[in-house]
């Protein structure tokens, strides 16, 4: 904090707030031995997020200039454009630097959540390089290769088709519709719209600007969720899809092409 220009009074106050803390566990009226807290900040504090950002602010400085690093809260991603084996080595060295930084500042990495995603137009022909980082001088952990990983709520696959993400969100949408159908009867238009937009459509539209599909099959799968939902309300029964949308003042979740026009009316 001194290096960022904080004055003595503020640094002293933060020091008294964070340092020399102890903790113990209580079960009924029995307490465990008191132990000193070596790192971290008290959970639930207003200063917590700000202090955490200050704490990790120098992480990009340990990365090589050839690799990029993106951070969001306690999540970090590093990547490199792989054209040859040397690019793999550079990325591997960058991973080692990040791990060394985390060890130095007592920010232990959960290695089970660390993995490598190889994004390529032709994944089978992509370089098959094993990325590793050392846990100590005598051992190392192999980062597992994944074909699909979740990043901030979005499933990203190796060819950026987002088909797995769409299928997952469609299944969640159907589950939410099932919950609504089992727990609510004789829904009014207003009650249906409130439940549908908060419990179903919110899942289908989360980060849609990232995974917005272009394949007709995936578009139709998403639209089928809303088609089924609009049949749950009495005033819409017996009407085609377009009329149901007009009654409920809803729009199609994605603009359809003419080839699907006849199907969408069902």
Short mmCIF file of C-alpha atoms in Angstrom, two decimals:
data_model
loop_
_atom_site.label_atom_id
_atom_site.label_comp_id
_atom_site.label_asym_id
_atom_site.label_seq_id
_atom_site.Cartn_x
_atom_site.Cartn_y
_atom_site.Cartn_z
CA UNK A 1 0.00 0.00 0.00
CA UNK A 2 2.98 2.29 0.59
CA UNK A 3 4.10 1.65 -2.99
CA UNK A 4 0.69 2.83 -4.25
CA UNK A 5 1.01 6.13 -2.36
CA UNK A 6 -1.22 5.52 0.68
CA UNK A 7 -0.35 7.78 3.61
CA UNK A 8 1.01 6.54 6.95
CA UNK A 9 -2.23 6.96 8.89
CA UNK A 10 -4.29 4.88 6.45
CA UNK A 11 -1.65 2.15 6.16
CA UNK A 12 -1.39 1.94 9.96
CA UNK A 13 -5.17 1.64 10.25
CA UNK A 14 -5.30 -1.15 7.64
CA UNK A 15 -2.35 -2.84 9.36
CA UNK A 16 -4.19 -2.89 12.69
CA UNK A 17 -7.30 -4.16 10.95
CA UNK A 18 -5.58 -7.10 9.21
CA UNK A 19 -2.55 -8.14 11.21
CA UNK A 20 -2.21 -10.31 14.30
CA UNK A 21 -5.68 -11.82 13.91
CA UNK A 22 -6.54 -15.14 15.54
CA UNK A 23 -9.35 -17.60 15.06
CA UNK A 24 -10.87 -20.65 16.70
CA UNK A 25 -13.77 -23.01 16.04
CA UNK A 26 -16.72 -23.34 18.40
CA UNK A 27 -18.97 -26.40 18.56
CA UNK A 28 -21.69 -25.95 21.16
CA UNK A 29 -19.70 -24.68 24.18
CA UNK A 30 -16.37 -26.26 23.21
CA UNK A 31 -13.66 -24.13 21.58
CA UNK A 32 -10.68 -25.32 19.58
CA UNK A 33 -7.16 -24.04 20.17
CA UNK A 34 -6.57 -20.48 19.02
CA UNK A 35 -4.46 -20.21 15.87
CA UNK A 36 -2.96 -17.21 14.09
CA UNK A 37 -4.36 -16.18 10.70
CA UNK A 38 -1.41 -15.91 8.32
CA UNK A 39 -3.19 -14.33 5.35
CA UNK A 40 -6.53 -13.20 4.01
CA UNK A 41 -9.11 -10.66 5.08
CA UNK A 42 -12.23 -11.00 7.26
CA UNK A 43 -15.15 -12.21 5.16
CA UNK A 44 -18.13 -9.91 4.66
CA UNK A 45 -16.22 -6.68 5.15
CA UNK A 46 -16.78 -3.61 2.98
CA UNK A 47 -13.02 -3.19 2.51
CA UNK A 48 -12.54 -6.83 1.49
CA UNK A 49 -13.03 -6.49 -2.30
CA UNK A 50 -10.95 -3.30 -2.48
CA UNK A 51 -8.07 -4.79 -0.50
CA UNK A 52 -8.19 -7.94 -2.63
CA UNK A 53 -7.89 -5.92 -5.85
CA UNK A 54 -4.92 -4.03 -4.39
CA UNK A 55 -3.36 -7.33 -3.31
CA UNK A 56 -3.51 -8.97 -6.77
CA UNK A 57 -2.90 -5.80 -8.78
CA UNK A 58 0.72 -6.69 -9.56
CA UNK A 59 -0.05 -10.17 -10.92
CA UNK A 60 0.03 -9.04 -14.60
CA UNK A 61 3.56 -7.73 -14.05
CA UNK A 62 4.93 -11.26 -13.53
CA UNK A 63 3.58 -12.40 -16.92
CA UNK A 64 5.77 -12.39 -19.99
CA UNK A 65 5.06 -9.76 -22.62
CA UNK A 66 4.27 -12.48 -25.19
CA UNK A 67 1.32 -13.82 -23.16
CA UNK A 68 -1.92 -12.11 -22.25
CA UNK A 69 -3.61 -12.28 -18.84
CA UNK A 70 -7.25 -11.55 -18.08
CA UNK A 71 -8.49 -11.27 -14.49
CA UNK A 72 -11.97 -11.07 -13.00
CA UNK A 73 -12.27 -11.14 -9.20
CA UNK A 74 -10.37 -14.29 -8.12
CA UNK A 75 -10.35 -15.82 -11.62
CA UNK A 76 -7.42 -15.45 -14.00
CA UNK A 77 -6.80 -16.70 -17.54
CA UNK A 78 -3.58 -16.57 -19.51
CA UNK A 79 -3.20 -17.44 -23.17
CA UNK A 80 -0.81 -17.34 -26.10
CA UNK A 81 -1.11 -17.71 -29.86
CA UNK A 82 0.50 -21.10 -30.52
CA UNK A 83 2.36 -21.30 -33.83
CA UNK A 84 5.30 -23.49 -32.83
CA UNK A 85 6.71 -25.47 -29.90
CA UNK A 86 8.52 -22.39 -28.59
CA UNK A 87 5.16 -20.63 -28.11
CA UNK A 88 4.11 -23.54 -25.90
CA UNK A 89 7.28 -23.14 -23.83
CA UNK A 90 6.64 -19.40 -23.42
CA UNK A 91 3.09 -20.08 -22.20
CA UNK A 92 4.38 -22.79 -19.87
CA UNK A 93 6.94 -20.36 -18.40
CA UNK A 94 4.18 -17.81 -17.90
CA UNK A 95 2.12 -20.38 -15.98
CA UNK A 96 5.15 -21.11 -13.81
CA UNK A 97 5.53 -17.37 -13.07
CA UNK A 98 1.89 -17.14 -12.00
CA UNK A 99 2.28 -20.16 -9.76
CA UNK A 100 5.47 -18.75 -8.19
CA UNK A 101 3.62 -15.48 -7.49
CA UNK A 102 0.73 -17.32 -5.83
CA UNK A 103 3.13 -19.27 -3.62
CA UNK A 104 5.05 -16.14 -2.63
CA UNK A 105 1.90 -14.25 -1.58
CA UNK A 106 0.14 -17.24 0.02
CA UNK A 107 -2.57 -17.37 -2.65
CA UNK A 108 -2.76 -21.13 -3.01
CA UNK A 109 -4.04 -22.31 -6.39
CA UNK A 110 -6.72 -24.98 -6.53
CA UNK A 111 -4.96 -27.19 -9.08
CA UNK A 112 -8.11 -29.29 -9.62
CA UNK A 113 -9.74 -26.21 -11.17
CA UNK A 114 -6.76 -25.35 -13.38
CA UNK A 115 -6.84 -26.71 -16.92
CA UNK A 116 -5.79 -26.03 -20.52
CA UNK A 117 -8.28 -25.30 -23.29
CA UNK A 118 -6.93 -25.51 -26.82
CA UNK A 119 -9.08 -23.33 -29.08
CA UNK A 120 -8.57 -24.06 -32.75
CA UNK A 121 -10.50 -24.49 -36.00
CA UNK A 122 -9.04 -27.98 -36.26
CA UNK A 123 -8.34 -29.22 -32.74
CA UNK A 124 -7.13 -32.63 -33.92
CA UNK A 125 -4.25 -31.01 -35.81
CA UNK A 126 -3.39 -28.56 -33.05
CA UNK A 127 -0.14 -28.97 -31.18
CA UNK A 128 -0.48 -31.52 -28.40
CA UNK A 129 1.71 -29.94 -25.74
CA UNK A 130 1.53 -30.80 -22.03
CA UNK A 131 1.48 -27.64 -19.96
CA UNK A 132 2.95 -28.07 -16.49
CA UNK A 133 3.90 -25.96 -13.53
CA UNK A 134 6.02 -26.93 -10.55
CA UNK A 135 4.62 -27.33 -7.07
CA UNK A 136 8.15 -27.58 -5.70
CA UNK A 137 11.67 -28.14 -6.94
CA UNK A 138 11.19 -31.89 -7.03
CA UNK A 139 7.59 -32.29 -8.25
CA UNK A 140 5.20 -30.87 -10.79
CA UNK A 141 1.49 -30.94 -11.54
CA UNK A 142 0.29 -31.70 -15.05
CA UNK A 143 -2.49 -29.40 -16.17
CA UNK A 144 -5.27 -31.48 -17.68
CA UNK A 145 -6.44 -30.84 -21.22
CA UNK A 146 -10.14 -29.99 -21.51
CA UNK A 147 -12.45 -29.82 -24.54
CA UNK A 148 -14.93 -27.56 -22.75
CA UNK A 149 -14.59 -25.25 -19.74
CA UNK A 150 -16.95 -22.95 -17.87
CA UNK A 151 -15.80 -19.34 -17.66
CA UNK A 152 -17.95 -16.87 -15.72
CA UNK A 153 -21.06 -18.95 -16.32
CA UNK A 154 -20.45 -19.66 -20.03
CA UNK A 155 -19.32 -23.06 -21.33
CA UNK A 156 -16.55 -22.45 -23.86
CA UNK A 157 -15.66 -25.36 -26.14
CA UNK A 158 -12.51 -25.92 -28.16
CA UNK A 159 -14.02 -24.75 -31.49
CA UNK A 160 -16.22 -21.95 -30.07
CA UNK A 161 -19.46 -23.51 -31.29
CA UNK A 162 -21.07 -23.01 -27.85
CA UNK A 163 -23.35 -25.96 -28.57
CA UNK A 164 -22.71 -27.51 -25.14
CA UNK A 165 -23.51 -24.23 -23.43
CA UNK A 166 -26.76 -23.86 -25.37
CA UNK A 167 -27.83 -27.43 -24.61
CA UNK A 168 -27.12 -26.87 -20.91
CA UNK A 169 -29.13 -23.63 -20.81
CA UNK A 170 -32.00 -25.22 -22.72
CA UNK A 171 -32.13 -28.05 -20.17
CA UNK A 172 -32.09 -25.52 -17.32
CA UNK A 173 -34.93 -23.66 -19.02
CA UNK A 174 -37.05 -26.82 -19.21
CA UNK A 175 -36.32 -27.59 -15.54
CA UNK A 176 -37.47 -24.10 -14.53
CA UNK A 177 -40.65 -24.53 -16.58
CA UNK A 178 -41.28 -27.80 -14.75
CA UNK A 179 -40.91 -26.05 -11.39
CA UNK A 180 -43.36 -23.34 -12.46
CA UNK A 181 -45.89 -25.88 -13.74
CA UNK A 182 -45.77 -27.98 -10.56
CA UNK A 183 -46.06 -25.08 -8.15
CA UNK A 184 -48.38 -22.61 -9.87
CA UNK A 185 -51.86 -23.15 -11.33
CA UNK A 186 -54.25 -20.81 -13.15
CA UNK A 187 -51.51 -18.30 -13.83
CA UNK A 188 -52.53 -14.82 -14.86
CA UNK A 189 -50.71 -13.12 -17.70
CA UNK A 190 -48.82 -10.83 -15.30
CA UNK A 191 -47.81 -13.66 -12.95
CA UNK A 192 -46.64 -15.84 -15.84
CA UNK A 193 -44.50 -13.09 -17.34
CA UNK A 194 -42.90 -12.36 -13.96
CA UNK A 195 -42.05 -16.03 -13.38
CA UNK A 196 -40.95 -16.72 -16.96
CA UNK A 197 -38.65 -13.71 -17.28
CA UNK A 198 -37.04 -14.17 -13.87
CA UNK A 199 -36.72 -17.98 -13.77
CA UNK A 200 -36.43 -19.06 -17.41
CA UNK A 201 -35.51 -16.34 -19.84
CA UNK A 202 -32.82 -14.97 -17.55
CA UNK A 203 -30.88 -18.25 -18.03
CA UNK A 204 -31.39 -18.26 -21.79
CA UNK A 205 -30.19 -14.68 -22.20
CA UNK A 206 -27.25 -14.63 -19.78
CA UNK A 207 -24.12 -13.49 -21.68
CA UNK A 208 -25.98 -14.10 -24.96
CA UNK A 209 -23.80 -11.53 -26.71
CA UNK A 210 -20.93 -14.03 -26.32
CA UNK A 211 -22.56 -17.31 -27.40
CA UNK A 212 -25.39 -16.03 -29.66
CA UNK A 213 -25.92 -18.98 -32.09
CA UNK A 214 -26.01 -18.83 -35.87
CA UNK A 215 -26.87 -22.46 -36.62
CA UNK A 216 -30.57 -23.03 -37.31
CA UNK A 217 -30.74 -26.14 -35.14
CA UNK A 218 -29.41 -24.36 -32.06
CA UNK A 219 -31.64 -21.34 -32.69
CA UNK A 220 -34.66 -23.59 -32.89
CA UNK A 221 -33.73 -25.45 -29.68
CA UNK A 222 -33.66 -22.16 -27.76
CA UNK A 223 -36.94 -20.98 -29.26
CA UNK A 224 -38.66 -24.26 -28.35
CA UNK A 225 -38.29 -23.39 -24.66
CA UNK A 226 -40.33 -20.23 -25.10
CA UNK A 227 -42.83 -22.01 -27.35
CA UNK A 228 -43.51 -24.54 -24.60
CA UNK A 229 -43.67 -21.82 -21.95
CA UNK A 230 -46.34 -19.82 -23.80
CA UNK A 231 -48.61 -22.88 -23.86
CA UNK A 232 -48.76 -22.96 -20.05
CA UNK A 233 -51.21 -20.07 -19.72
CA UNK A 234 -54.93 -20.60 -20.36
CA UNK A 235 -55.53 -17.52 -22.50
CA UNK A 236 -52.96 -18.78 -25.03
CA UNK A 237 -54.17 -22.35 -25.42
CA UNK A 238 -55.32 -23.27 -28.93
CA UNK A 239 -53.46 -20.37 -30.56
CA UNK A 240 -50.35 -20.50 -32.73
CA UNK A 241 -46.98 -19.29 -31.51
CA UNK A 242 -47.09 -15.85 -33.15
CA UNK A 243 -50.49 -15.09 -31.65
CA UNK A 244 -49.31 -16.27 -28.23
CA UNK A 245 -46.38 -13.87 -28.41
CA UNK A 246 -48.70 -10.99 -29.28
CA UNK A 247 -50.99 -11.77 -26.35
CA UNK A 248 -48.07 -11.94 -23.90
CA UNK A 249 -46.20 -9.03 -25.52
CA UNK A 250 -43.09 -11.18 -25.95
CA UNK A 251 -40.57 -11.27 -28.74
CA UNK A 252 -38.82 -14.22 -30.29
CA UNK A 253 -35.59 -14.97 -28.46
CA UNK A 254 -33.68 -14.86 -31.75
CA UNK A 255 -34.77 -13.78 -35.20
CA UNK A 256 -35.62 -16.82 -37.28
CA UNK A 257 -34.85 -17.39 -40.91
CA UNK A 258 -37.62 -18.07 -43.42
CA UNK A 259 -36.77 -21.78 -43.61
CA UNK A 260 -38.09 -22.19 -40.06
CA UNK A 261 -41.20 -20.07 -40.50
CA UNK A 262 -43.66 -22.92 -40.71
CA UNK A 263 -42.19 -24.73 -37.71
CA UNK A 264 -42.13 -21.67 -35.48
CA UNK A 265 -45.88 -21.14 -35.85
CA UNK A 266 -46.61 -24.44 -34.08
#
